[in-house]
mmCIF file with all atom_site columns, C-alpha atoms in Angstrom:
data_model
loop_
_atom_site.group_PDB
_atom_site.id
_atom_site.type_symbol
_atom_site.label_atom_id
_atom_site.label_alt_id
_atom_site.label_comp_id
_atom_site.label_asym_id
_atom_site.label_entity_id
_atom_site.label_seq_id
_atom_site.pdbx_PDB_ins_code
_atom_site.Cartn_x
_atom_site.Cartn_y
_atom_site.Cartn_z
_atom_site.occupancy
_atom_site.B_iso_or_equiv
_atom_site.pdbx_formal_charge
_atom_site.auth_seq_id
_atom_site.auth_comp_id
_atom_site.auth_asym_id
_atom_site.auth_atom_id
_atom_site.pdbx_PDB_model_num
ATOM 1   C CA . MET A 1 1   ? -16.190 173.559 -13.200 1.00 0.00 ? 1   MET A CA 1
ATOM 2   C CA . THR A 1 2   ? -13.242 176.013 -14.140 1.00 0.00 ? 2   THR A CA 1
ATOM 3   C CA . TRP A 1 3   ? -11.005 176.092 -17.031 1.00 0.00 ? 3   TRP A CA 1
ATOM 4   C CA . ARG A 1 4   ? -8.418  175.377 -14.900 1.00 0.00 ? 4   ARG A CA 1
ATOM 5   C CA . ASN A 1 5   ? -10.145 172.171 -13.523 1.00 0.00 ? 5   ASN A CA 1
ATOM 6   C CA . SER A 1 6   ? -11.121 170.871 -17.064 1.00 0.00 ? 6   SER A CA 1
ATOM 7   C CA . TYR A 1 7   ? -7.326  171.571 -17.792 1.00 0.00 ? 7   TYR A CA 1
ATOM 8   C CA . THR A 1 8   ? -6.378  169.484 -15.201 1.00 0.00 ? 8   THR A CA 1
ATOM 9   C CA . LEU A 1 9   ? -8.675  166.615 -15.797 1.00 0.00 ? 9   LEU A CA 1
ATOM 10  C CA . ALA A 1 10  ? -7.321  166.553 -19.397 1.00 0.00 ? 10  ALA A CA 1
ATOM 11  C CA . ILE A 1 11  ? -3.915  166.263 -18.558 1.00 0.00 ? 11  ILE A CA 1
ATOM 12  C CA . LEU A 1 12  ? -4.498  163.503 -16.026 1.00 0.00 ? 12  LEU A CA 1
ATOM 13  C CA . LEU A 1 13  ? -6.531  161.660 -18.598 1.00 0.00 ? 13  LEU A CA 1
ATOM 14  C CA . LEU A 1 14  ? -3.851  161.825 -21.318 1.00 0.00 ? 14  LEU A CA 1
ATOM 15  C CA . VAL A 1 15  ? -1.467  160.666 -18.894 1.00 0.00 ? 15  VAL A CA 1
ATOM 16  C CA . THR A 1 16  ? -3.557  157.587 -17.639 1.00 0.00 ? 16  THR A CA 1
ATOM 17  C CA . SER A 1 17  ? -4.553  156.550 -21.160 1.00 0.00 ? 17  SER A CA 1
ATOM 18  C CA . SER A 1 18  ? -0.713  157.182 -22.166 1.00 0.00 ? 18  SER A CA 1
ATOM 19  C CA . LEU A 1 19  ? 0.368   154.768 -19.156 1.00 0.00 ? 19  LEU A CA 1
ATOM 20  C CA . LEU A 1 20  ? -2.277  152.195 -20.373 1.00 0.00 ? 20  LEU A CA 1
ATOM 21  C CA . TRP A 1 21  ? -1.057  152.154 -23.936 1.00 0.00 ? 21  TRP A CA 1
ATOM 22  C CA . PHE A 1 22  ? 2.419   151.547 -22.778 1.00 0.00 ? 22  PHE A CA 1
ATOM 23  C CA . GLU A 1 23  ? 1.622   148.727 -20.543 1.00 0.00 ? 23  GLU A CA 1
ATOM 24  C CA . VAL A 1 24  ? -0.582  147.119 -23.366 1.00 0.00 ? 24  VAL A CA 1
ATOM 25  C CA . GLU A 1 25  ? 2.323   147.736 -25.806 1.00 0.00 ? 25  GLU A CA 1
ATOM 26  C CA . ARG A 1 26  ? 5.025   146.307 -23.325 1.00 0.00 ? 26  ARG A CA 1
ATOM 27  C CA . ASP A 1 27  ? 2.933   143.243 -22.708 1.00 0.00 ? 27  ASP A CA 1
ATOM 28  C CA . THR A 1 28  ? 1.961   142.542 -26.272 1.00 0.00 ? 28  THR A CA 1
ATOM 29  C CA . PRO A 1 29  ? 3.900   139.568 -27.652 1.00 0.00 ? 29  PRO A CA 1
ATOM 30  C CA . ARG A 1 30  ? 5.607   139.995 -30.860 1.00 0.00 ? 30  ARG A CA 1
ATOM 31  C CA . PHE A 1 31  ? 6.312   137.158 -33.251 1.00 0.00 ? 31  PHE A CA 1
ATOM 32  C CA . VAL A 1 32  ? 8.817   136.348 -35.736 1.00 0.00 ? 32  VAL A CA 1
ATOM 33  C CA . SER A 1 33  ? 7.841   133.964 -38.356 1.00 0.00 ? 33  SER A CA 1
ATOM 34  C CA . VAL A 1 34  ? 10.099  130.972 -39.436 1.00 0.00 ? 34  VAL A CA 1
ATOM 35  C CA . VAL A 1 35  ? 9.330   129.285 -42.693 1.00 0.00 ? 35  VAL A CA 1
ATOM 36  C CA . SER A 1 36  ? 11.411  125.827 -43.075 1.00 0.00 ? 36  SER A CA 1
ATOM 37  C CA . GLN A 1 37  ? 12.363  124.253 -46.501 1.00 0.00 ? 37  GLN A CA 1
ATOM 38  C CA . SER A 1 38  ? 10.182  121.345 -45.526 1.00 0.00 ? 38  SER A CA 1
ATOM 39  C CA . GLY A 1 39  ? 7.114   123.251 -46.172 1.00 0.00 ? 39  GLY A CA 1
ATOM 40  C CA . PHE A 1 40  ? 6.045   124.403 -42.879 1.00 0.00 ? 40  PHE A CA 1
ATOM 41  C CA . TYR A 1 41  ? 6.138   127.460 -40.591 1.00 0.00 ? 41  TYR A CA 1
ATOM 42  C CA . LEU A 1 42  ? 6.047   128.605 -36.879 1.00 0.00 ? 42  LEU A CA 1
ATOM 43  C CA . GLU A 1 43  ? 5.679   131.882 -35.111 1.00 0.00 ? 43  GLU A CA 1
ATOM 44  C CA . LEU A 1 44  ? 8.366   132.394 -32.681 1.00 0.00 ? 44  LEU A CA 1
ATOM 45  C CA . PRO A 1 45  ? 8.376   135.089 -29.840 1.00 0.00 ? 45  PRO A CA 1
ATOM 46  C CA . SER A 1 46  ? 10.580  137.988 -30.852 1.00 0.00 ? 46  SER A CA 1
ATOM 47  C CA . ASP A 1 47  ? 12.313  137.625 -27.384 1.00 0.00 ? 47  ASP A CA 1
ATOM 48  C CA . TRP A 1 48  ? 13.693  134.574 -28.564 1.00 0.00 ? 48  TRP A CA 1
ATOM 49  C CA . GLN A 1 49  ? 15.996  136.285 -31.174 1.00 0.00 ? 49  GLN A CA 1
ATOM 50  C CA . GLY A 1 50  ? 19.675  135.502 -30.500 1.00 0.00 ? 50  GLY A CA 1
ATOM 51  C CA . LEU A 1 51  ? 18.932  132.620 -28.234 1.00 0.00 ? 51  LEU A CA 1
ATOM 52  C CA . TYR A 1 52  ? 18.224  129.692 -30.862 1.00 0.00 ? 52  TYR A CA 1
ATOM 53  C CA . ARG A 1 53  ? 19.304  128.155 -34.084 1.00 0.00 ? 53  ARG A CA 1
ATOM 54  C CA . SER A 1 54  ? 17.275  126.502 -36.423 1.00 0.00 ? 54  SER A CA 1
ATOM 55  C CA . VAL A 1 55  ? 18.343  123.711 -38.758 1.00 0.00 ? 55  VAL A CA 1
ATOM 56  C CA . ASP A 1 56  ? 16.535  122.111 -41.612 1.00 0.00 ? 56  ASP A CA 1
ATOM 57  C CA . ASN A 1 57  ? 16.817  118.426 -42.228 1.00 0.00 ? 57  ASN A CA 1
ATOM 58  C CA . THR A 1 58  ? 19.160  116.978 -39.990 1.00 0.00 ? 58  THR A CA 1
ATOM 59  C CA . ARG A 1 59  ? 19.927  113.302 -39.486 1.00 0.00 ? 59  ARG A CA 1
ATOM 60  C CA . GLY A 1 60  ? 16.326  112.473 -40.751 1.00 0.00 ? 60  GLY A CA 1
ATOM 61  C CA . GLN A 1 61  ? 14.492  115.198 -38.614 1.00 0.00 ? 61  GLN A CA 1
ATOM 62  C CA . VAL A 1 62  ? 12.369  117.636 -40.786 1.00 0.00 ? 62  VAL A CA 1
ATOM 63  C CA . TRP A 1 63  ? 13.525  120.638 -38.547 1.00 0.00 ? 63  TRP A CA 1
ATOM 64  C CA . SER A 1 64  ? 15.432  121.129 -35.143 1.00 0.00 ? 64  SER A CA 1
ATOM 65  C CA . MET A 1 65  ? 15.349  124.125 -32.860 1.00 0.00 ? 65  MET A CA 1
ATOM 66  C CA . TYR A 1 66  ? 18.542  124.582 -30.497 1.00 0.00 ? 66  TYR A CA 1
ATOM 67  C CA . PHE A 1 67  ? 19.033  126.812 -27.758 1.00 0.00 ? 67  PHE A CA 1
ATOM 68  C CA . SER A 1 68  ? 22.118  128.558 -28.447 1.00 0.00 ? 68  SER A CA 1
ATOM 69  C CA . TRP A 1 69  ? 23.580  131.395 -26.144 1.00 0.00 ? 69  TRP A CA 1
ATOM 70  C CA . GLY A 1 70  ? 27.087  132.227 -25.572 1.00 0.00 ? 70  GLY A CA 1
ATOM 71  C CA . SER A 1 71  ? 29.491  129.908 -25.051 1.00 0.00 ? 71  SER A CA 1
ATOM 72  C CA . THR A 1 72  ? 26.910  127.397 -23.396 1.00 0.00 ? 72  THR A CA 1
ATOM 73  C CA . PRO A 1 73  ? 26.910  124.001 -25.760 1.00 0.00 ? 73  PRO A CA 1
ATOM 74  C CA . GLU A 1 74  ? 23.746  124.041 -27.923 1.00 0.00 ? 74  GLU A CA 1
ATOM 75  C CA . GLN A 1 75  ? 20.773  121.892 -26.640 1.00 0.00 ? 75  GLN A CA 1
ATOM 76  C CA . LEU A 1 76  ? 17.844  120.846 -28.241 1.00 0.00 ? 76  LEU A CA 1
ATOM 77  C CA . LEU A 1 77  ? 14.730  122.876 -27.647 1.00 0.00 ? 77  LEU A CA 1
ATOM 78  C CA . PHE A 1 78  ? 12.281  120.861 -29.955 1.00 0.00 ? 78  PHE A CA 1
ATOM 79  C CA . ALA A 1 79  ? 12.489  119.373 -33.462 1.00 0.00 ? 79  ALA A CA 1
ATOM 80  C CA . VAL A 1 80  ? 9.771   118.739 -35.656 1.00 0.00 ? 80  VAL A CA 1
ATOM 81  C CA . HIS A 1 81  ? 9.517   115.310 -37.663 1.00 0.00 ? 81  HIS A CA 1
ATOM 82  C CA . ARG A 1 82  ? 7.590   113.858 -40.584 1.00 0.00 ? 82  ARG A CA 1
ATOM 83  C CA . VAL A 1 83  ? 6.990   110.168 -40.567 1.00 0.00 ? 83  VAL A CA 1
ATOM 84  C CA . PRO A 1 84  ? 4.600   107.913 -42.871 1.00 0.00 ? 84  PRO A CA 1
ATOM 85  C CA . GLU A 1 85  ? 0.945   107.788 -41.083 1.00 0.00 ? 85  GLU A CA 1
ATOM 86  C CA . ALA A 1 86  ? 1.604   103.690 -41.007 1.00 0.00 ? 86  ALA A CA 1
ATOM 87  C CA . GLU A 1 87  ? 4.468   104.728 -38.526 1.00 0.00 ? 87  GLU A CA 1
ATOM 88  C CA . TRP A 1 88  ? 2.681   107.018 -36.545 1.00 0.00 ? 88  TRP A CA 1
ATOM 89  C CA . ASN A 1 89  ? 1.651   104.258 -34.121 1.00 0.00 ? 89  ASN A CA 1
ATOM 90  C CA . LEU A 1 90  ? 5.080   103.636 -33.190 1.00 0.00 ? 90  LEU A CA 1
ATOM 91  C CA . VAL A 1 91  ? 6.005   106.902 -32.428 1.00 0.00 ? 91  VAL A CA 1
ATOM 92  C CA . GLU A 1 92  ? 2.472   108.548 -30.378 1.00 0.00 ? 92  GLU A CA 1
ATOM 93  C CA . SER A 1 93  ? 3.089   106.452 -27.246 1.00 0.00 ? 93  SER A CA 1
ATOM 94  C CA . ARG A 1 94  ? 6.303   108.437 -26.430 1.00 0.00 ? 94  ARG A CA 1
ATOM 95  C CA . THR A 1 95  ? 5.715   111.204 -23.517 1.00 0.00 ? 95  THR A CA 1
ATOM 96  C CA . THR A 1 96  ? 7.401   114.337 -25.111 1.00 0.00 ? 96  THR A CA 1
ATOM 97  C CA . ILE A 1 97  ? 5.628   114.678 -28.373 1.00 0.00 ? 97  ILE A CA 1
ATOM 98  C CA . ARG A 1 98  ? 2.704   116.314 -29.883 1.00 0.00 ? 98  ARG A CA 1
ATOM 99  C CA . LYS A 1 99  ? 0.883   115.766 -33.269 1.00 0.00 ? 99  LYS A CA 1
ATOM 100 C CA . LEU A 1 100 ? 1.041   119.051 -35.100 1.00 0.00 ? 100 LEU A CA 1
ATOM 101 C CA . ASP A 1 101 ? -1.039  117.901 -38.471 1.00 0.00 ? 101 ASP A CA 1
ATOM 102 C CA . SER A 1 102 ? -1.550  114.989 -40.796 1.00 0.00 ? 102 SER A CA 1
ATOM 103 C CA . VAL A 1 103 ? -1.613  115.623 -44.520 1.00 0.00 ? 103 VAL A CA 1
ATOM 104 C CA . GLY A 1 104 ? -0.588  113.523 -47.800 1.00 0.00 ? 104 GLY A CA 1
ATOM 105 C CA . GLY A 1 105 ? -0.289  110.170 -45.797 1.00 0.00 ? 105 GLY A CA 1
ATOM 106 C CA . GLU A 1 106 ? 2.301   111.994 -43.547 1.00 0.00 ? 106 GLU A CA 1
ATOM 107 C CA . VAL A 1 107 ? 2.053   112.951 -39.885 1.00 0.00 ? 107 VAL A CA 1
ATOM 108 C CA . TYR A 1 108 ? 3.942   116.096 -38.710 1.00 0.00 ? 108 TYR A CA 1
ATOM 109 C CA . TYR A 1 109 ? 4.712   115.683 -34.850 1.00 0.00 ? 109 TYR A CA 1
ATOM 110 C CA . ALA A 1 110 ? 7.176   117.568 -32.356 1.00 0.00 ? 110 ALA A CA 1
ATOM 111 C CA . GLU A 1 111 ? 9.516   116.127 -29.834 1.00 0.00 ? 111 GLU A CA 1
ATOM 112 C CA . TRP A 1 112 ? 11.218  117.698 -27.080 1.00 0.00 ? 112 TRP A CA 1
ATOM 113 C CA . LEU A 1 113 ? 13.519  116.859 -24.116 1.00 0.00 ? 113 LEU A CA 1
ATOM 114 C CA . ALA A 1 114 ? 11.918  115.808 -20.876 1.00 0.00 ? 114 ALA A CA 1
ATOM 115 C CA . LYS A 1 115 ? 14.347  117.558 -18.651 1.00 0.00 ? 115 LYS A CA 1
ATOM 116 C CA . ASN A 1 116 ? 16.217  120.885 -18.744 1.00 0.00 ? 116 ASN A CA 1
ATOM 117 C CA . PRO A 1 117 ? 19.885  119.882 -19.656 1.00 0.00 ? 117 PRO A CA 1
ATOM 118 C CA . LEU A 1 118 ? 21.346  123.136 -18.340 1.00 0.00 ? 118 LEU A CA 1
ATOM 119 C CA . SER A 1 119 ? 21.789  125.190 -15.080 1.00 0.00 ? 119 SER A CA 1
ATOM 120 C CA . GLY A 1 120 ? 22.645  128.541 -14.006 1.00 0.00 ? 120 GLY A CA 1
ATOM 121 C CA . GLN A 1 121 ? 21.280  131.613 -16.220 1.00 0.00 ? 121 GLN A CA 1
ATOM 122 C CA . ALA A 1 122 ? 21.562  129.360 -19.319 1.00 0.00 ? 122 ALA A CA 1
ATOM 123 C CA . GLY A 1 123 ? 19.292  126.851 -17.771 1.00 0.00 ? 123 GLY A CA 1
ATOM 124 C CA . ASP A 1 124 ? 16.701  129.672 -16.526 1.00 0.00 ? 124 ASP A CA 1
ATOM 125 C CA . LEU A 1 125 ? 16.842  130.866 -20.113 1.00 0.00 ? 125 LEU A CA 1
ATOM 126 C CA . TYR A 1 126 ? 16.214  127.406 -21.633 1.00 0.00 ? 126 TYR A CA 1
ATOM 127 C CA . GLN A 1 127 ? 13.574  126.789 -19.205 1.00 0.00 ? 127 GLN A CA 1
ATOM 128 C CA . ALA A 1 128 ? 11.930  130.084 -20.054 1.00 0.00 ? 128 ALA A CA 1
ATOM 129 C CA . MET A 1 129 ? 12.064  129.233 -23.659 1.00 0.00 ? 129 MET A CA 1
ATOM 130 C CA . SER A 1 130 ? 10.743  125.461 -22.793 1.00 0.00 ? 130 SER A CA 1
ATOM 131 C CA . ARG A 1 131 ? 7.588   127.110 -21.492 1.00 0.00 ? 131 ARG A CA 1
ATOM 132 C CA . GLY A 1 132 ? 6.919   129.073 -24.647 1.00 0.00 ? 132 GLY A CA 1
ATOM 133 C CA . VAL A 1 133 ? 7.228   126.255 -26.805 1.00 0.00 ? 133 VAL A CA 1
ATOM 134 C CA . PRO A 1 134 ? 3.398   124.716 -26.665 1.00 0.00 ? 134 PRO A CA 1
ATOM 135 C CA . LYS A 1 135 ? 2.432   128.467 -27.863 1.00 0.00 ? 135 LYS A CA 1
ATOM 136 C CA . VAL A 1 136 ? 5.073   128.171 -30.574 1.00 0.00 ? 136 VAL A CA 1
ATOM 137 C CA . LEU A 1 137 ? 3.457   124.753 -31.925 1.00 0.00 ? 137 LEU A CA 1
ATOM 138 C CA . GLU A 1 138 ? 0.158   125.927 -31.791 1.00 0.00 ? 138 GLU A CA 1
ATOM 139 C CA . SER A 1 139 ? 1.381   127.989 -34.774 1.00 0.00 ? 139 SER A CA 1
ATOM 140 C CA . PHE A 1 140 ? 2.378   125.409 -36.783 1.00 0.00 ? 140 PHE A CA 1
ATOM 141 C CA . GLY A 1 141 ? 0.975   125.545 -40.207 1.00 0.00 ? 141 GLY A CA 1
ATOM 142 C CA . LEU A 1 142 ? 1.610   123.689 -43.505 1.00 0.00 ? 142 LEU A CA 1
ATOM 143 C CA . ALA A 1 143 ? 2.516   126.239 -46.454 1.00 0.00 ? 143 ALA A CA 1
ATOM 144 C CA . THR A 1 144 ? 0.410   125.361 -48.976 1.00 0.00 ? 144 THR A CA 1
ATOM 145 C CA . SER A 1 145 ? -0.723  128.506 -50.851 1.00 0.00 ? 145 SER A CA 1
ATOM 146 C CA . ALA A 1 146 ? 1.268   129.515 -53.542 1.00 0.00 ? 146 ALA A CA 1
ATOM 147 C CA . LEU A 1 147 ? 2.049   132.921 -51.515 1.00 0.00 ? 147 LEU A CA 1
ATOM 148 C CA . GLU A 1 148 ? 3.287   130.483 -48.697 1.00 0.00 ? 148 GLU A CA 1
ATOM 149 C CA . GLN A 1 149 ? 5.262   128.288 -51.102 1.00 0.00 ? 149 GLN A CA 1
ATOM 150 C CA . SER A 1 150 ? 6.848   131.646 -52.407 1.00 0.00 ? 150 SER A CA 1
ATOM 151 C CA . LYS A 1 151 ? 8.499   132.317 -48.850 1.00 0.00 ? 151 LYS A CA 1
ATOM 152 C CA . LEU A 1 152 ? 9.951   128.825 -49.000 1.00 0.00 ? 152 LEU A CA 1
#
């Protein structure tokens, strides 16, 4: 093999590895941590930034996530509730809920809308975010350590 062939092979390998790195980097999801005043945290995809508004302690709910885009009326994406364990049996039969954790005699659960309330481009964005909600809920955790509590 001549030095030119070696040089060409090295350049091809460098370009190929750079392209592979770019694909991995581009497809790797980025997350933004959200810590609620209610003592839990979630990780949200970074591409949700600018498309939501979160609210702590509204109408008895622990925390709510609203789809918020341009002039489109805000729509609930999901909410995290906390109920006493004794009341959990009144809630658990609903179809659009998921139990997240149980601690200290209380159950944390998420609830979301059964149908996409929007249409057009806003509906498409809402639907895309809705598909990501299960992954977000997997990241649910209670801020129990001193470090996590300091973030509240």
